[in-house]
Amino acid sequence: MPEHGRSGSAVTMRDVAKAAGVSVATVSHVVNDKQGVRIGEDARRRVHDAVAELGYRPNALAKTLSRGTSRFIGLVSDAIATTPFAGQIIHGAQDEAWKHGYVLLVADTDGNRAAEDEAIAMMLEHQVQGVLYSSWYHHEVTVPPALENTDTVLVDCYASSSELPTVVPDEEQGGRVATEELLSAGHRRIAFLNTTTPSPAQTGRLAGYRAALEAAGVDFDPELVFPTAPDQQGGYAAAPLLLAADATAVFCHNDRVAMGLYDGLREHGIRIPDDIAVMGFDNQDVISAHLRPPLSTVALPHYDLGAVAVRVLLGLEPAKDTHQYLVTCPPVVRQST
């Protein structure tokens, strides 16, 4: 029978953490005597005092897990389960975890911090092997304090103030292969519709675009780079600018921009790819494969992000001095180029 607190409900690690004034992660490490974690003597004493006062006892599952037999990996995300193309992160992590004898515990919090804290607390109570902390798009995040002393890998996101391992798409490589596809088709006057949103994608894809031009001996022309809202309206509005610039090909920051550009070019009587070649990015299949003509693009490697993150967590990937693991973005060539 589980022990109960004064309210009659089973005492949990969260109860102990609240009584001791520490995080759930600290309670987990103290109760399970985790080695190599820096916890002050005062904090340890308060945890032990709270455990004794509340009568906390790990349940049978937690006792088993505390002996090091946990076969769980946690995945906490903001919205990847509800974002179809980013949901492949879960599939990749799940397949890779299963391959190595682990089960993935998934919590999609929709960006709700309270739900996120609750999910992490639950995973720590179950003594997960570690936690994958993921976002549906590549940007900077604030790592929850509960994960500071827990084996954690950031997936499709990063924290500049943290040295946690980070698994992200290689944005520069993706921009380079997108531009190389247009260069290989014989184009030299290639425009780039770049996002107006500051992000690793904004700087990385531009760097890749410039690197590909330089390698091909084509001078970079800043007049061919157009700041564009990263949506259909942005692409639609860019159509007359491209025509005025006499571009023969265009690399779009993402597939939604390309979709809007298709409409804008069509209204001007421009044929794709006869009059201008169009390259996208993301490979949102619901868009790229169903445009007419189907859109050539570069895939964000969501499945591989999840799989690589599990391998990093389990120590199966070679260590990186920079703590950053870049995952290749492959081209997907269709009829628009």
GROMACS .gro file of C-alpha atoms in nm:
model
  337
    1MET     CA    1   0.000   0.000   0.000
    2PRO     CA    2   0.137   0.347  -0.084
    3GLU     CA    3   0.206   0.594   0.194
    4HIS     CA    4  -0.032   0.886   0.224
    5GLY     CA    5   0.008   1.248   0.332
    6ARG     CA    6  -0.218   1.436   0.565
    7SER     CA    7  -0.474   1.493   0.290
    8GLY     CA    8  -0.513   1.119   0.239
    9SER     CA    9  -0.365   1.127  -0.110
   10ALA     CA   10  -0.043   0.948  -0.208
   11VAL     CA   11   0.266   1.158  -0.140
   12THR     CA   12   0.456   1.240  -0.461
   13MET     CA   13   0.793   1.386  -0.545
   14ARG     CA   14   0.615   1.715  -0.614
   15ASP     CA   15   0.488   1.721  -0.256
   16VAL     CA   16   0.841   1.664  -0.127
   17ALA     CA   17   0.984   1.928  -0.362
   18LYS     CA   18   0.728   2.186  -0.244
   19ALA     CA   19   0.796   2.110   0.123
   20ALA     CA   20   1.173   2.125   0.078
   21GLY     CA   21   1.169   2.432  -0.146
   22VAL     CA   22   1.358   2.260  -0.429
   23SER     CA   23   1.285   2.130  -0.777
   24VAL     CA   24   1.139   1.788  -0.854
   25ALA     CA   25   1.466   1.707  -1.032
   26THR     CA   26   1.659   1.773  -0.709
   27VAL     CA   27   1.427   1.545  -0.512
   28SER     CA   28   1.467   1.274  -0.776
   29HIS     CA   29   1.846   1.294  -0.764
   30VAL     CA   30   1.862   1.292  -0.382
   31VAL     CA   31   1.611   1.011  -0.332
   32ASN     CA   32   1.781   0.794  -0.592
   33ASP     CA   33   2.132   0.897  -0.486
   34LYS     CA   34   2.228   0.996  -0.839
   35GLN     CA   35   2.605   1.036  -0.870
   36GLY     CA   36   2.782   1.328  -1.036
   37VAL     CA   37   2.506   1.584  -0.967
   38ARG     CA   38   2.604   1.893  -0.767
   39ILE     CA   39   2.348   1.946  -0.492
   40GLY     CA   40   2.431   2.144  -0.179
   41GLU     CA   41   2.426   1.980   0.162
   42ASP     CA   42   2.152   2.215   0.282
   43ALA     CA   43   1.927   2.116  -0.008
   44ARG     CA   44   1.995   1.747   0.054
   45ARG     CA   45   1.910   1.788   0.422
   46ARG     CA   46   1.582   1.965   0.343
   47VAL     CA   47   1.486   1.690   0.099
   48HIS     CA   48   1.559   1.416   0.353
   49ASP     CA   49   1.366   1.608   0.620
   50ALA     CA   50   1.066   1.648   0.389
   51VAL     CA   51   1.077   1.280   0.293
   52ALA     CA   52   1.071   1.182   0.661
   53GLU     CA   53   0.801   1.433   0.757
   54LEU     CA   54   0.565   1.346   0.473
   55GLY     CA   55   0.633   0.973   0.481
   56TYR     CA   56   0.723   0.967   0.113
   57ARG     CA   57   0.797   0.623  -0.030
   58PRO     CA   58   0.860   0.554  -0.400
   59ASN     CA   59   0.598   0.319  -0.538
   60ALA     CA   60   0.695  -0.021  -0.672
   61LEU     CA   61   0.746   0.111  -1.025
   62ALA     CA   62   0.971   0.393  -0.906
   63LYS     CA   63   1.171   0.153  -0.688
   64THR     CA   64   1.232  -0.068  -0.988
   65LEU     CA   65   1.331   0.228  -1.201
   66SER     CA   66   1.561   0.372  -0.935
   67ARG     CA   67   1.772   0.057  -0.956
   68GLY     CA   68   1.870   0.171  -1.306
   69THR     CA   69   1.628  -0.045  -1.503
   70SER     CA   70   1.424   0.242  -1.648
   71ARG     CA   71   1.344   0.187  -2.014
   72PHE     CA   72   1.166   0.519  -2.065
   73ILE     CA   73   1.276   0.827  -2.259
   74GLY     CA   74   1.072   1.143  -2.220
   75LEU     CA   75   0.985   1.383  -2.502
   76VAL     CA   76   0.838   1.722  -2.412
   77SER     CA   77   0.735   1.951  -2.697
   78ASP     CA   78   0.540   2.269  -2.759
   79ALA     CA   79   0.326   2.173  -3.057
   80ILE     CA   80   0.496   1.915  -3.278
   81ALA     CA   81   0.221   1.656  -3.229
   82THR     CA   82  -0.032   1.899  -3.375
   83THR     CA   83   0.196   2.019  -3.656
   84PRO     CA   84   0.179   1.745  -3.922
   85PHE     CA   85   0.521   1.781  -4.083
   86ALA     CA   86   0.703   1.844  -3.751
   87GLY     CA   87   0.526   1.545  -3.597
   88GLN     CA   88   0.784   1.328  -3.770
   89ILE     CA   89   1.019   1.421  -3.484
   90ILE     CA   90   0.807   1.199  -3.259
   91HIS     CA   91   0.809   0.915  -3.512
   92GLY     CA   92   1.185   0.928  -3.551
   93ALA     CA   93   1.246   0.938  -3.176
   94GLN     CA   94   0.993   0.662  -3.113
   95ASP     CA   95   1.140   0.429  -3.373
   96GLU     CA   96   1.495   0.487  -3.254
   97ALA     CA   97   1.401   0.445  -2.887
   98TRP     CA   98   1.223   0.119  -2.960
   99LYS     CA   99   1.523  -0.006  -3.159
  100HIS     CA  100   1.736   0.024  -2.846
  101GLY     CA  101   1.480  -0.122  -2.607
  102TYR     CA  102   1.325   0.200  -2.476
  103VAL     CA  103   0.971   0.335  -2.472
  104LEU     CA  104   0.901   0.700  -2.552
  105LEU     CA  105   0.679   0.899  -2.313
  106VAL     CA  106   0.539   1.198  -2.505
  107ALA     CA  107   0.389   1.518  -2.367
  108ASP     CA  108   0.278   1.789  -2.612
  109THR     CA  109   0.208   2.099  -2.400
  110ASP     CA  110   0.098   2.349  -2.667
  111GLY     CA  111   0.335   2.601  -2.512
  112ASN     CA  112   0.162   2.595  -2.172
  113ARG     CA  113   0.436   2.638  -1.910
  114ALA     CA  114   0.231   2.489  -1.626
  115ALA     CA  115   0.152   2.182  -1.835
  116GLU     CA  116   0.516   2.158  -1.932
  117ASP     CA  117   0.633   2.166  -1.569
  118GLU     CA  118   0.376   1.900  -1.477
  119ALA     CA  119   0.485   1.677  -1.766
  120ILE     CA  120   0.853   1.705  -1.673
  121ALA     CA  121   0.774   1.633  -1.307
  122MET     CA  122   0.583   1.320  -1.408
  123MET     CA  123   0.869   1.199  -1.626
  124LEU     CA  124   1.125   1.255  -1.352
  125GLU     CA  125   0.907   1.063  -1.107
  126HIS     CA  126   0.921   0.772  -1.351
  127GLN     CA  127   1.301   0.803  -1.365
  128VAL     CA  128   1.322   0.842  -1.741
  129GLN     CA  129   1.659   0.776  -1.896
  130GLY     CA  130   1.656   1.138  -2.010
  131VAL     CA  131   1.437   1.401  -2.175
  132LEU     CA  132   1.418   1.528  -2.532
  133TYR     CA  133   1.299   1.890  -2.523
  134SER     CA  134   1.168   1.982  -2.865
  135SER     CA  135   1.005   2.261  -3.063
  136TRP     CA  136   0.814   2.251  -3.389
  137TYR     CA  137   1.048   2.504  -3.552
  138HIS     CA  138   1.414   2.596  -3.512
  139HIS     CA  139   1.449   2.881  -3.263
  140GLU     CA  140   1.593   2.975  -2.924
  141VAL     CA  141   1.416   2.849  -2.613
  142THR     CA  142   1.441   2.885  -2.238
  143VAL     CA  143   1.522   2.548  -2.083
  144PRO     CA  144   1.289   2.464  -1.790
  145PRO     CA  145   1.483   2.470  -1.459
  146ALA     CA  146   1.373   2.113  -1.381
  147LEU     CA  147   1.589   1.991  -1.671
  148GLU     CA  148   1.908   2.165  -1.562
  149ASN     CA  149   2.040   1.860  -1.374
  150THR     CA  150   1.873   1.599  -1.593
  151ASP     CA  151   2.014   1.430  -1.903
  152THR     CA  152   1.850   1.644  -2.170
  153VAL     CA  153   1.885   1.693  -2.545
  154LEU     CA  154   1.735   1.994  -2.724
  155VAL     CA  155   1.567   1.903  -3.053
  156ASP     CA  156   1.498   2.157  -3.333
  157CYS     CA  157   1.574   2.436  -3.085
  158TYR     CA  158   1.869   2.575  -2.889
  159ALA     CA  159   1.954   2.773  -2.576
  160SER     CA  160   2.253   3.006  -2.616
  161SER     CA  161   2.316   3.014  -2.240
  162SER     CA  162   2.325   2.634  -2.211
  163GLU     CA  163   2.575   2.364  -2.302
  164LEU     CA  164   2.306   2.100  -2.343
  165PRO     CA  165   2.344   1.887  -2.658
  166THR     CA  166   2.144   2.036  -2.944
  167VAL     CA  167   2.015   1.854  -3.253
  168VAL     CA  168   1.910   2.094  -3.528
  169PRO     CA  169   1.875   2.107  -3.907
  170ASP     CA  170   2.180   2.227  -4.100
  171GLU     CA  171   2.020   2.546  -4.232
  172GLU     CA  172   2.329   2.660  -4.422
  173GLN     CA  173   2.371   2.326  -4.596
  174GLY     CA  174   2.002   2.334  -4.688
  175GLY     CA  175   2.030   2.681  -4.839
  176ARG     CA  176   2.335   2.570  -5.032
  177VAL     CA  177   2.176   2.262  -5.190
  178ALA     CA  178   1.862   2.460  -5.280
  179THR     CA  179   2.072   2.714  -5.469
  180GLU     CA  180   2.291   2.443  -5.624
  181GLU     CA  181   1.981   2.280  -5.772
  182LEU     CA  182   1.899   2.605  -5.954
  183LEU     CA  183   2.261   2.656  -6.059
  184SER     CA  184   2.276   2.302  -6.199
  185ALA     CA  185   1.975   2.384  -6.417
  186GLY     CA  186   2.180   2.661  -6.579
  187HIS     CA  187   2.047   2.963  -6.388
  188ARG     CA  188   2.278   3.246  -6.288
  189ARG     CA  189   2.037   3.524  -6.196
  190ILE     CA  190   1.886   3.360  -5.890
  191ALA     CA  191   1.674   3.557  -5.645
  192PHE     CA  192   1.623   3.467  -5.278
  193LEU     CA  193   1.300   3.545  -5.092
  194ASN     CA  194   1.428   3.544  -4.735
  195THR     CA  195   1.212   3.569  -4.423
  196THR     CA  196   1.178   3.892  -4.229
  197THR     CA  197   1.173   3.690  -3.905
  198PRO     CA  198   1.510   3.675  -3.724
  199SER     CA  199   1.599   3.308  -3.686
  200PRO     CA  200   1.871   3.049  -3.757
  201ALA     CA  201   1.682   2.973  -4.079
  202GLN     CA  202   1.706   3.336  -4.190
  203THR     CA  203   2.081   3.362  -4.146
  204GLY     CA  204   2.170   3.003  -4.227
  205ARG     CA  205   1.982   2.974  -4.555
  206LEU     CA  206   2.117   3.309  -4.673
  207ALA     CA  207   2.471   3.194  -4.592
  208GLY     CA  208   2.413   2.875  -4.789
  209TYR     CA  209   2.273   3.070  -5.084
  210ARG     CA  210   2.581   3.293  -5.090
  211ALA     CA  211   2.821   3.000  -5.050
  212ALA     CA  212   2.668   2.816  -5.347
  213LEU     CA  213   2.689   3.125  -5.569
  214GLU     CA  214   3.052   3.182  -5.471
  215ALA     CA  215   3.146   2.820  -5.539
  216ALA     CA  216   2.989   2.849  -5.886
  217GLY     CA  217   3.172   3.174  -5.962
  218VAL     CA  218   2.852   3.382  -5.958
  219ASP     CA  219   2.877   3.724  -5.794
  220PHE     CA  220   2.642   3.781  -5.501
  221ASP     CA  221   2.393   4.057  -5.584
  222PRO     CA  222   2.219   4.199  -5.274
  223GLU     CA  223   1.952   4.343  -5.504
  224LEU     CA  224   1.832   3.987  -5.567
  225VAL     CA  225   1.763   3.921  -5.198
  226PHE     CA  226   1.411   4.027  -5.100
  227PRO     CA  227   1.294   4.041  -4.735
  228THR     CA  228   0.959   3.864  -4.743
  229ALA     CA  229   0.690   3.780  -4.490
  230PRO     CA  230   0.723   3.400  -4.436
  231ASP     CA  231   0.375   3.314  -4.563
  232GLN     CA  232   0.163   3.298  -4.877
  233GLN     CA  233   0.097   3.673  -4.881
  234GLY     CA  234   0.469   3.742  -4.869
  235GLY     CA  235   0.530   3.521  -5.171
  236TYR     CA  236   0.237   3.669  -5.362
  237ALA     CA  237   0.360   4.025  -5.302
  238ALA     CA  238   0.711   3.936  -5.421
  239ALA     CA  239   0.606   3.833  -5.772
  240PRO     CA  240   0.632   4.180  -5.936
  241LEU     CA  241   0.965   4.243  -5.761
  242LEU     CA  242   1.113   3.928  -5.915
  243LEU     CA  243   0.989   4.023  -6.259
  244ALA     CA  244   1.136   4.371  -6.230
  245ALA     CA  245   1.469   4.219  -6.126
  246ASP     CA  246   1.477   3.989  -6.432
  247ALA     CA  247   1.540   3.684  -6.217
  248THR     CA  248   1.527   3.351  -6.401
  249ALA     CA  249   1.503   3.145  -6.083
  250VAL     CA  250   1.405   3.199  -5.723
  251PHE     CA  251   1.480   3.023  -5.395
  252CYS     CA  252   1.194   3.074  -5.147
  253HIS     CA  253   1.250   3.070  -4.771
  254ASN     CA  254   0.971   2.813  -4.728
  255ASP     CA  255   0.699   2.630  -4.919
  256ARG     CA  256   0.424   2.868  -4.808
  257VAL     CA  257   0.610   3.159  -4.966
  258ALA     CA  258   0.647   2.953  -5.283
  259MET     CA  259   0.274   2.877  -5.283
  260GLY     CA  260   0.188   3.247  -5.271
  261LEU     CA  261   0.448   3.320  -5.537
  262TYR     CA  262   0.283   3.066  -5.769
  263ASP     CA  263  -0.039   3.267  -5.754
  264GLY     CA  264   0.137   3.599  -5.808
  265LEU     CA  265   0.334   3.474  -6.107
  266ARG     CA  266   0.026   3.313  -6.259
  267GLU     CA  267  -0.156   3.648  -6.249
  268HIS     CA  268   0.130   3.799  -6.449
  269GLY     CA  269   0.113   3.522  -6.707
  270ILE     CA  270   0.443   3.370  -6.599
  271ARG     CA  271   0.489   2.994  -6.644
  272ILE     CA  272   0.680   2.773  -6.401
  273PRO     CA  273   0.943   2.650  -6.481
  274ASP     CA  274   0.943   2.770  -6.844
  275ASP     CA  275   0.975   3.139  -6.756
  276ILE     CA  276   1.112   3.112  -6.403
  277ALA     CA  277   1.223   2.820  -6.186
  278VAL     CA  278   1.101   2.805  -5.825
  279MET     CA  279   1.263   2.627  -5.529
  280GLY     CA  280   1.104   2.599  -5.185
  281PHE     CA  281   1.216   2.482  -4.840
  282ASP     CA  282   1.057   2.259  -4.570
  283ASN     CA  283   0.894   1.996  -4.796
  284GLN     CA  284   0.551   2.042  -4.641
  285ASP     CA  285   0.405   1.763  -4.847
  286VAL     CA  286   0.050   1.894  -4.826
  287ILE     CA  287   0.181   2.199  -5.016
  288SER     CA  288   0.486   2.106  -5.221
  289ALA     CA  289   0.366   1.780  -5.379
  290HIS     CA  290   0.026   1.924  -5.471
  291LEU     CA  291   0.116   2.254  -5.634
  292ARG     CA  292   0.103   2.260  -6.012
  293PRO     CA  293   0.371   2.202  -6.117
  294PRO     CA  294   0.485   2.011  -5.806
  295LEU     CA  295   0.738   2.216  -5.613
  296SER     CA  296   1.107   2.132  -5.589
  297THR     CA  297   1.214   2.196  -5.233
  298VAL     CA  298   1.451   2.102  -4.951
  299ALA     CA  299   1.322   1.879  -4.673
  300LEU     CA  300   1.351   1.965  -4.308
  301PRO     CA  301   1.475   1.632  -4.165
  302HIS     CA  302   1.226   1.603  -3.879
  303TYR     CA  303   1.231   1.224  -3.860
  304ASP     CA  304   1.611   1.222  -3.846
  305LEU     CA  305   1.613   1.498  -3.583
  306GLY     CA  306   1.415   1.273  -3.350
  307ALA     CA  307   1.624   0.965  -3.424
  308VAL     CA  308   1.958   1.142  -3.384
  309ALA     CA  309   1.841   1.303  -3.059
  310VAL     CA  310   1.770   0.961  -2.906
  311ARG     CA  311   2.114   0.837  -3.011
  312VAL     CA  312   2.276   1.146  -2.859
  313LEU     CA  313   2.085   1.093  -2.535
  314LEU     CA  314   2.194   0.729  -2.518
  315GLY     CA  315   2.555   0.814  -2.597
  316LEU     CA  316   2.549   0.641  -2.934
  317GLU     CA  317   2.662   0.944  -3.137
  318PRO     CA  318   3.024   1.070  -3.134
  319ALA     CA  319   3.060   1.359  -2.888
  320LYS     CA  320   3.078   1.712  -3.030
  321ASP     CA  321   3.294   1.984  -2.873
  322THR     CA  322   3.033   2.242  -2.979
  323HIS     CA  323   2.746   2.033  -2.833
  324GLN     CA  324   2.564   2.092  -3.164
  325TYR     CA  325   2.461   1.809  -3.396
  326LEU     CA  326   2.370   1.930  -3.746
  327VAL     CA  327   2.134   1.710  -3.949
  328THR     CA  328   2.147   1.725  -4.328
  329CYS     CA  329   1.853   1.873  -4.520
  330PRO     CA  330   1.807   1.673  -4.843
  331PRO     CA  331   1.678   1.822  -5.171
  332VAL     CA  332   1.347   1.695  -5.309
  333VAL     CA  333   1.347   1.764  -5.683
  334ARG     CA  334   1.013   1.791  -5.862
  335GLN     CA  335   0.893   1.977  -6.171
  336SER     CA  336   0.921   2.345  -6.071
  337THR     CA  337   1.294   2.365  -6.148
   0.00000   0.00000   0.00000
